[in-house]
Amino acid sequence: QSALTQPASVSGSPGQSITISCTGTSSDVGGYNYVSWYQQHPGKAPKLMIYDVSNRPSGVSNRFSGSKSGNTASLTISGLQSEDEADYYCGSYTRSTTLVFGGGTKLTVL
Amino acid sequence: QVQLVESGGGVVQPGRSLRLSCAASGFIFSNYGMHWVRQAPGKGLEWVAVIWYDGSNKYYADSVKGRFTISRDNSKNTVFLQMDSLRAEDTAVYYCARRVSGSSAPWAADYWGQGTLVTVSS
């Protein structure tokens, strides 16, 4: 159950778009369409932003979108806003019938 | 509105046990699988366990398998995490979370509690 690989940090200016990658293997990200993304502000519980690779829960802004190619999933945030500054985690179902998270990416809005 | 409230955290010595509870409200609890996820201080998220809506299936992370047990009482709208043989590396905030609705599988969580801190230290 190795953690999925995410960049430690990404940054962007207000109004720009950024993409966070999440790399796994064919036993997790690449093998199933059960990738999810979570936003976490300091001291707060995680919030689900994307599930099943590209589905947005009700109430999540359409500025957030998800995709997958091979063993790498991506979260794209368009029209960056200051409130998007947070930690982001990807998660994936695995062949071992478990859930594995990425190490997290700190998004800084410049 | 959906609410999940964890309790039972605290300071415990290595090798001892602790039982966490998560009280759910605002939805039909018996229809949803439930997860436990933990986060060590300053670290990332780590999935711990999941239990099916009816308790028929339970799965665990390798790091806790054989030491932790997830269970639920649908008559009390509560999910539990029994933690035995605790180690220093189990120190974390423990969150319970509801499986996402709208997916064919329970491998994402759409509502999370506020978390309860477990500190394992002598």
mmCIF file of C-alpha atoms in Angstrom:
data_model
loop_
_atom_site.group_PDB
_atom_site.id
_atom_site.type_symbol
_atom_site.label_atom_id
_atom_site.label_comp_id
_atom_site.label_asym_id
_atom_site.label_seq_id
_atom_site.Cartn_x
_atom_site.Cartn_y
_atom_site.Cartn_z
ATOM 1 C CA GLN A 1 0.000 0.000 0.000
ATOM 2 C CA SER A 2 2.468 2.642 -1.113
ATOM 3 C CA ALA A 3 1.129 6.168 -1.105
ATOM 4 C CA LEU A 4 0.260 7.737 -4.415
ATOM 5 C CA THR A 5 2.752 10.323 -5.664
ATOM 6 C CA GLN A 6 1.786 14.000 -5.688
ATOM 7 C CA PRO A 7 3.964 17.101 -6.057
ATOM 8 C CA ALA A 8 4.713 18.637 -2.678
ATOM 9 C CA SER A 9 3.632 22.090 -3.791
ATOM 10 C CA VAL A 10 2.133 24.020 -6.664
ATOM 11 C CA SER A 11 1.353 27.691 -7.005
ATOM 12 C CA GLY A 12 -0.547 30.040 -9.246
ATOM 13 C CA SER A 13 -1.858 33.574 -9.460
ATOM 14 C CA PRO A 14 -5.509 34.526 -9.060
ATOM 15 C CA GLY A 15 -7.453 33.791 -12.233
ATOM 16 C CA GLN A 16 -4.930 31.282 -13.534
ATOM 17 C CA SER A 17 -5.367 27.520 -13.850
ATOM 18 C CA ILE A 18 -3.266 24.897 -12.124
ATOM 19 C CA THR A 19 -3.097 21.127 -12.317
ATOM 20 C CA ILE A 20 -2.105 18.710 -9.572
ATOM 21 C CA SER A 21 -0.981 15.237 -10.607
ATOM 22 C CA CYS A 22 -1.423 11.981 -8.732
ATOM 23 C CA THR A 23 0.610 9.015 -9.936
ATOM 24 C CA GLY A 24 -0.005 5.447 -8.956
ATOM 25 C CA THR A 25 0.188 2.059 -10.622
ATOM 26 C CA SER A 26 -2.007 -0.291 -12.593
ATOM 27 C CA SER A 27 -3.045 -1.776 -9.237
ATOM 28 C CA ASP A 28 -4.721 1.418 -8.131
ATOM 29 C CA VAL A 29 -5.113 4.621 -10.180
ATOM 30 C CA GLY A 30 -4.624 2.936 -13.541
ATOM 31 C CA GLY A 31 -6.794 -0.061 -12.854
ATOM 32 C CA TYR A 32 -10.016 1.508 -11.598
ATOM 33 C CA ASN A 33 -12.113 4.623 -12.034
ATOM 34 C CA TYR A 34 -12.287 5.240 -8.295
ATOM 35 C CA VAL A 35 -10.008 8.233 -7.903
ATOM 36 C CA SER A 36 -11.091 11.024 -5.575
ATOM 37 C CA TRP A 37 -9.723 14.423 -4.598
ATOM 38 C CA TYR A 38 -9.964 16.230 -1.254
ATOM 39 C CA GLN A 39 -9.314 19.804 -0.187
ATOM 40 C CA GLN A 40 -8.154 20.478 3.355
ATOM 41 C CA HIS A 41 -7.729 23.868 4.961
ATOM 42 C CA PRO A 42 -5.537 24.118 8.077
ATOM 43 C CA GLY A 43 -7.210 22.689 11.142
ATOM 44 C CA LYS A 44 -10.252 21.558 9.176
ATOM 45 C CA ALA A 45 -11.609 18.221 8.031
ATOM 46 C CA PRO A 46 -11.050 17.216 4.400
ATOM 47 C CA LYS A 47 -13.692 18.136 1.853
ATOM 48 C CA LEU A 48 -14.512 15.937 -1.127
ATOM 49 C CA MET A 49 -14.008 17.803 -4.411
ATOM 50 C CA ILE A 50 -14.021 15.035 -7.033
ATOM 51 C CA TYR A 51 -14.983 11.357 -6.974
ATOM 52 C CA ASP A 52 -14.884 8.548 -9.525
ATOM 53 C CA VAL A 53 -12.155 10.429 -11.453
ATOM 54 C CA SER A 54 -14.271 13.303 -12.716
ATOM 55 C CA ASN A 55 -17.556 13.612 -10.821
ATOM 56 C CA ARG A 56 -18.230 16.677 -8.710
ATOM 57 C CA PRO A 57 -20.380 16.405 -5.589
ATOM 58 C CA SER A 58 -23.259 18.784 -5.282
ATOM 59 C CA GLY A 59 -22.103 22.205 -4.151
ATOM 60 C CA VAL A 60 -18.537 21.961 -5.452
ATOM 61 C CA SER A 61 -17.605 24.699 -7.892
ATOM 62 C CA ASN A 62 -17.288 23.742 -11.549
ATOM 63 C CA ARG A 63 -13.863 25.393 -11.459
ATOM 64 C CA PHE A 64 -12.687 22.027 -10.131
ATOM 65 C CA SER A 65 -12.332 19.170 -12.600
ATOM 66 C CA GLY A 66 -10.711 15.749 -12.615
ATOM 67 C CA SER A 67 -9.287 13.443 -15.244
ATOM 68 C CA LYS A 68 -7.122 10.373 -15.631
ATOM 69 C CA SER A 69 -4.666 9.020 -18.164
ATOM 70 C CA GLY A 70 -3.022 5.687 -17.549
ATOM 71 C CA ASN A 71 -1.639 5.546 -14.031
ATOM 72 C CA THR A 72 -1.868 9.304 -13.454
ATOM 73 C CA ALA A 73 -4.902 11.252 -12.320
ATOM 74 C CA SER A 74 -5.125 15.027 -12.354
ATOM 75 C CA LEU A 75 -7.056 17.744 -10.575
ATOM 76 C CA THR A 76 -7.401 21.031 -12.419
ATOM 77 C CA ILE A 77 -8.532 24.228 -10.757
ATOM 78 C CA SER A 78 -9.414 27.042 -13.117
ATOM 79 C CA GLY A 79 -9.912 30.697 -12.254
ATOM 80 C CA LEU A 80 -7.819 30.387 -9.101
ATOM 81 C CA GLN A 81 -9.177 32.193 -6.063
ATOM 82 C CA SER A 82 -7.525 32.980 -2.763
ATOM 83 C CA GLU A 83 -9.837 30.566 -0.941
ATOM 84 C CA ASP A 84 -8.484 27.702 -3.041
ATOM 85 C CA GLU A 85 -5.238 27.906 -1.081
ATOM 86 C CA ALA A 86 -5.185 24.611 0.825
ATOM 87 C CA ASP A 87 -3.730 21.124 0.860
ATOM 88 C CA TYR A 88 -5.069 18.704 -1.745
ATOM 89 C CA TYR A 89 -5.042 14.921 -1.514
ATOM 90 C CA CYS A 90 -5.867 12.302 -4.085
ATOM 91 C CA GLY A 91 -7.210 8.902 -3.136
ATOM 92 C CA SER A 92 -7.689 5.674 -5.051
ATOM 93 C CA TYR A 93 -9.197 2.260 -4.630
ATOM 94 C CA THR A 94 -6.588 -0.492 -4.849
ATOM 95 C CA ARG A 95 -6.531 -4.083 -5.999
ATOM 96 C CA SER A 96 -6.098 -5.113 -2.353
ATOM 97 C CA THR A 97 -9.587 -3.763 -1.563
ATOM 98 C CA THR A 98 -8.192 -0.786 0.286
ATOM 99 C CA LEU A 99 -8.063 2.954 -0.186
ATOM 100 C CA VAL A 100 -4.729 4.733 -0.588
ATOM 101 C CA PHE A 101 -4.047 8.472 -0.448
ATOM 102 C CA GLY A 102 -1.381 10.602 -2.007
ATOM 103 C CA GLY A 103 1.122 12.470 0.128
ATOM 104 C CA GLY A 104 -0.677 15.766 -0.409
ATOM 105 C CA THR A 105 0.024 18.934 -2.380
ATOM 106 C CA LYS A 106 0.153 22.409 -0.876
ATOM 107 C CA LEU A 107 -1.453 24.935 -3.201
ATOM 108 C CA THR A 108 -0.317 28.516 -2.808
ATOM 109 C CA VAL A 109 -2.253 31.326 -4.467
ATOM 110 C CA LEU A 110 0.280 34.063 -5.118
ATOM 111 C CA GLN B 1 -28.030 18.144 7.631
ATOM 112 C CA VAL B 2 -25.464 15.390 7.755
ATOM 113 C CA GLN B 3 -23.438 15.344 10.957
ATOM 114 C CA LEU B 4 -20.690 13.031 12.115
ATOM 115 C CA VAL B 5 -19.335 13.457 15.632
ATOM 116 C CA GLU B 6 -16.328 11.457 16.797
ATOM 117 C CA SER B 7 -15.498 10.814 20.427
ATOM 118 C CA GLY B 8 -13.260 8.623 22.551
ATOM 119 C CA GLY B 9 -9.871 10.081 21.764
ATOM 120 C CA GLY B 10 -7.270 10.854 24.397
ATOM 121 C CA VAL B 11 -3.838 9.952 25.705
ATOM 122 C CA VAL B 12 -3.040 6.259 26.058
ATOM 123 C CA GLN B 13 0.099 4.296 26.825
ATOM 124 C CA PRO B 14 1.725 2.076 24.194
ATOM 125 C CA GLY B 15 0.247 -1.403 24.156
ATOM 126 C CA ARG B 16 -3.068 -0.298 25.606
ATOM 127 C CA SER B 17 -6.479 -0.066 23.933
ATOM 128 C CA LEU B 18 -8.919 2.682 23.010
ATOM 129 C CA ARG B 19 -12.375 2.663 21.421
ATOM 130 C CA LEU B 20 -13.498 5.487 19.182
ATOM 131 C CA SER B 21 -17.135 6.215 18.380
ATOM 132 C CA CYS B 22 -18.718 8.210 15.608
ATOM 133 C CA ALA B 23 -22.353 9.260 16.005
ATOM 134 C CA ALA B 24 -24.168 9.968 12.747
ATOM 135 C CA SER B 25 -27.282 12.021 12.095
ATOM 136 C CA GLY B 26 -29.107 13.683 9.227
ATOM 137 C CA PHE B 27 -29.148 10.696 6.890
ATOM 138 C CA ILE B 28 -30.234 7.062 6.797
ATOM 139 C CA PHE B 29 -27.167 5.618 8.474
ATOM 140 C CA SER B 30 -27.980 2.002 7.661
ATOM 141 C CA ASN B 31 -27.740 2.778 3.933
ATOM 142 C CA TYR B 32 -24.128 3.940 3.977
ATOM 143 C CA GLY B 33 -20.712 2.426 4.321
ATOM 144 C CA MET B 34 -18.408 4.260 6.707
ATOM 145 C CA HIS B 35 -14.660 4.924 6.783
ATOM 146 C CA TRP B 36 -12.078 5.766 9.390
ATOM 147 C CA VAL B 37 -9.195 7.924 8.171
ATOM 148 C CA ARG B 38 -6.355 9.276 10.290
ATOM 149 C CA GLN B 39 -3.853 12.112 10.039
ATOM 150 C CA ALA B 40 -0.699 12.216 12.099
ATOM 151 C CA PRO B 41 0.349 15.694 13.286
ATOM 152 C CA GLY B 42 1.662 17.686 10.326
ATOM 153 C CA LYS B 43 1.300 14.704 7.977
ATOM 154 C CA GLY B 44 -1.031 13.553 5.226
ATOM 155 C CA LEU B 45 -4.177 11.481 5.242
ATOM 156 C CA GLU B 46 -3.988 7.734 5.872
ATOM 157 C CA TRP B 47 -6.954 5.472 5.288
ATOM 158 C CA VAL B 48 -7.603 3.084 8.196
ATOM 159 C CA ALA B 49 -10.701 0.979 7.573
ATOM 160 C CA VAL B 50 -14.107 0.745 5.913
ATOM 161 C CA ILE B 51 -17.277 -1.102 6.865
ATOM 162 C CA TRP B 52 -20.130 -1.873 4.534
ATOM 163 C CA TYR B 53 -23.587 -0.386 5.202
ATOM 164 C CA ASP B 54 -24.797 -3.632 6.783
ATOM 165 C CA GLY B 55 -21.516 -4.630 8.416
ATOM 166 C CA SER B 56 -21.094 -7.540 6.024
ATOM 167 C CA ASN B 57 -17.667 -6.494 4.796
ATOM 168 C CA LYS B 58 -14.768 -4.836 6.563
ATOM 169 C CA TYR B 59 -11.386 -3.920 5.128
ATOM 170 C CA TYR B 60 -8.276 -2.551 6.794
ATOM 171 C CA ALA B 61 -4.994 -0.872 5.984
ATOM 172 C CA ASP B 62 -2.007 -3.175 6.439
ATOM 173 C CA SER B 63 -0.668 -0.862 9.152
ATOM 174 C CA VAL B 64 -3.618 -1.636 11.457
ATOM 175 C CA LYS B 65 -4.742 -5.084 10.354
ATOM 176 C CA GLY B 66 -4.965 -7.456 13.294
ATOM 177 C CA ARG B 67 -4.901 -4.613 15.835
ATOM 178 C CA PHE B 68 -7.887 -2.453 14.911
ATOM 179 C CA THR B 69 -11.513 -3.539 14.467
ATOM 180 C CA ILE B 70 -14.240 -1.521 12.797
ATOM 181 C CA SER B 71 -17.874 -2.189 13.698
ATOM 182 C CA ARG B 72 -21.240 -0.482 13.635
ATOM 183 C CA ASP B 73 -24.565 -0.401 15.413
ATOM 184 C CA ASN B 74 -27.240 0.661 12.949
ATOM 185 C CA SER B 75 -29.839 0.865 15.725
ATOM 186 C CA LYS B 76 -27.723 3.602 17.341
ATOM 187 C CA ASN B 77 -26.437 5.246 14.152
ATOM 188 C CA THR B 78 -22.894 4.756 15.355
ATOM 189 C CA VAL B 79 -19.665 3.372 13.923
ATOM 190 C CA PHE B 80 -16.803 2.286 16.141
ATOM 191 C CA LEU B 81 -13.070 1.746 15.892
ATOM 192 C CA GLN B 82 -11.588 -0.574 18.499
ATOM 193 C CA MET B 83 -7.857 0.035 18.668
ATOM 194 C CA ASP B 84 -5.697 -2.525 20.458
ATOM 195 C CA SER B 85 -1.938 -2.855 20.922
ATOM 196 C CA LEU B 86 -1.519 0.842 20.262
ATOM 197 C CA ARG B 87 1.836 2.168 19.111
ATOM 198 C CA ALA B 88 3.394 5.623 19.072
ATOM 199 C CA GLU B 89 2.920 5.729 15.298
ATOM 200 C CA ASP B 90 -0.856 5.459 15.776
ATOM 201 C CA THR B 91 -0.852 9.005 17.169
ATOM 202 C CA ALA B 92 -3.153 10.992 14.915
ATOM 203 C CA VAL B 93 -6.449 12.770 14.492
ATOM 204 C CA TYR B 94 -8.994 10.106 13.592
ATOM 205 C CA TYR B 95 -11.842 11.063 11.280
ATOM 206 C CA CYS B 96 -14.938 9.077 10.494
ATOM 207 C CA ALA B 97 -16.392 9.691 7.056
ATOM 208 C CA ARG B 98 -19.438 8.602 5.084
ATOM 209 C CA ARG B 99 -19.070 6.852 1.760
ATOM 210 C CA VAL B 100 -20.034 9.096 -1.116
ATOM 211 C CA SER B 101 -23.543 8.839 -2.472
ATOM 212 C CA GLY B 102 -23.825 8.683 -6.231
ATOM 213 C CA SER B 103 -20.962 6.277 -6.751
ATOM 214 C CA SER B 104 -21.296 2.588 -7.467
ATOM 215 C CA ALA B 105 -18.583 1.858 -4.910
ATOM 216 C CA PRO B 106 -17.750 3.150 -1.431
ATOM 217 C CA TRP B 107 -14.200 4.309 -2.141
ATOM 218 C CA ALA B 108 -14.649 8.037 -1.596
ATOM 219 C CA ALA B 109 -16.077 9.944 1.360
ATOM 220 C CA ASP B 110 -18.351 12.936 1.079
ATOM 221 C CA TYR B 111 -18.998 13.884 4.711
ATOM 222 C CA TRP B 112 -16.377 13.946 7.438
ATOM 223 C CA GLY B 113 -16.479 14.486 11.167
ATOM 224 C CA GLN B 114 -14.309 17.041 12.943
ATOM 225 C CA GLY B 115 -11.921 14.348 14.156
ATOM 226 C CA THR B 116 -10.750 13.121 17.535
ATOM 227 C CA LEU B 117 -7.103 13.174 18.628
ATOM 228 C CA VAL B 118 -5.443 9.979 19.814
ATOM 229 C CA THR B 119 -2.032 10.335 21.423
ATOM 230 C CA VAL B 120 -0.050 7.198 22.202
ATOM 231 C CA SER B 121 2.679 8.017 24.664
ATOM 232 C CA SER B 122 4.184 6.739 27.879
#
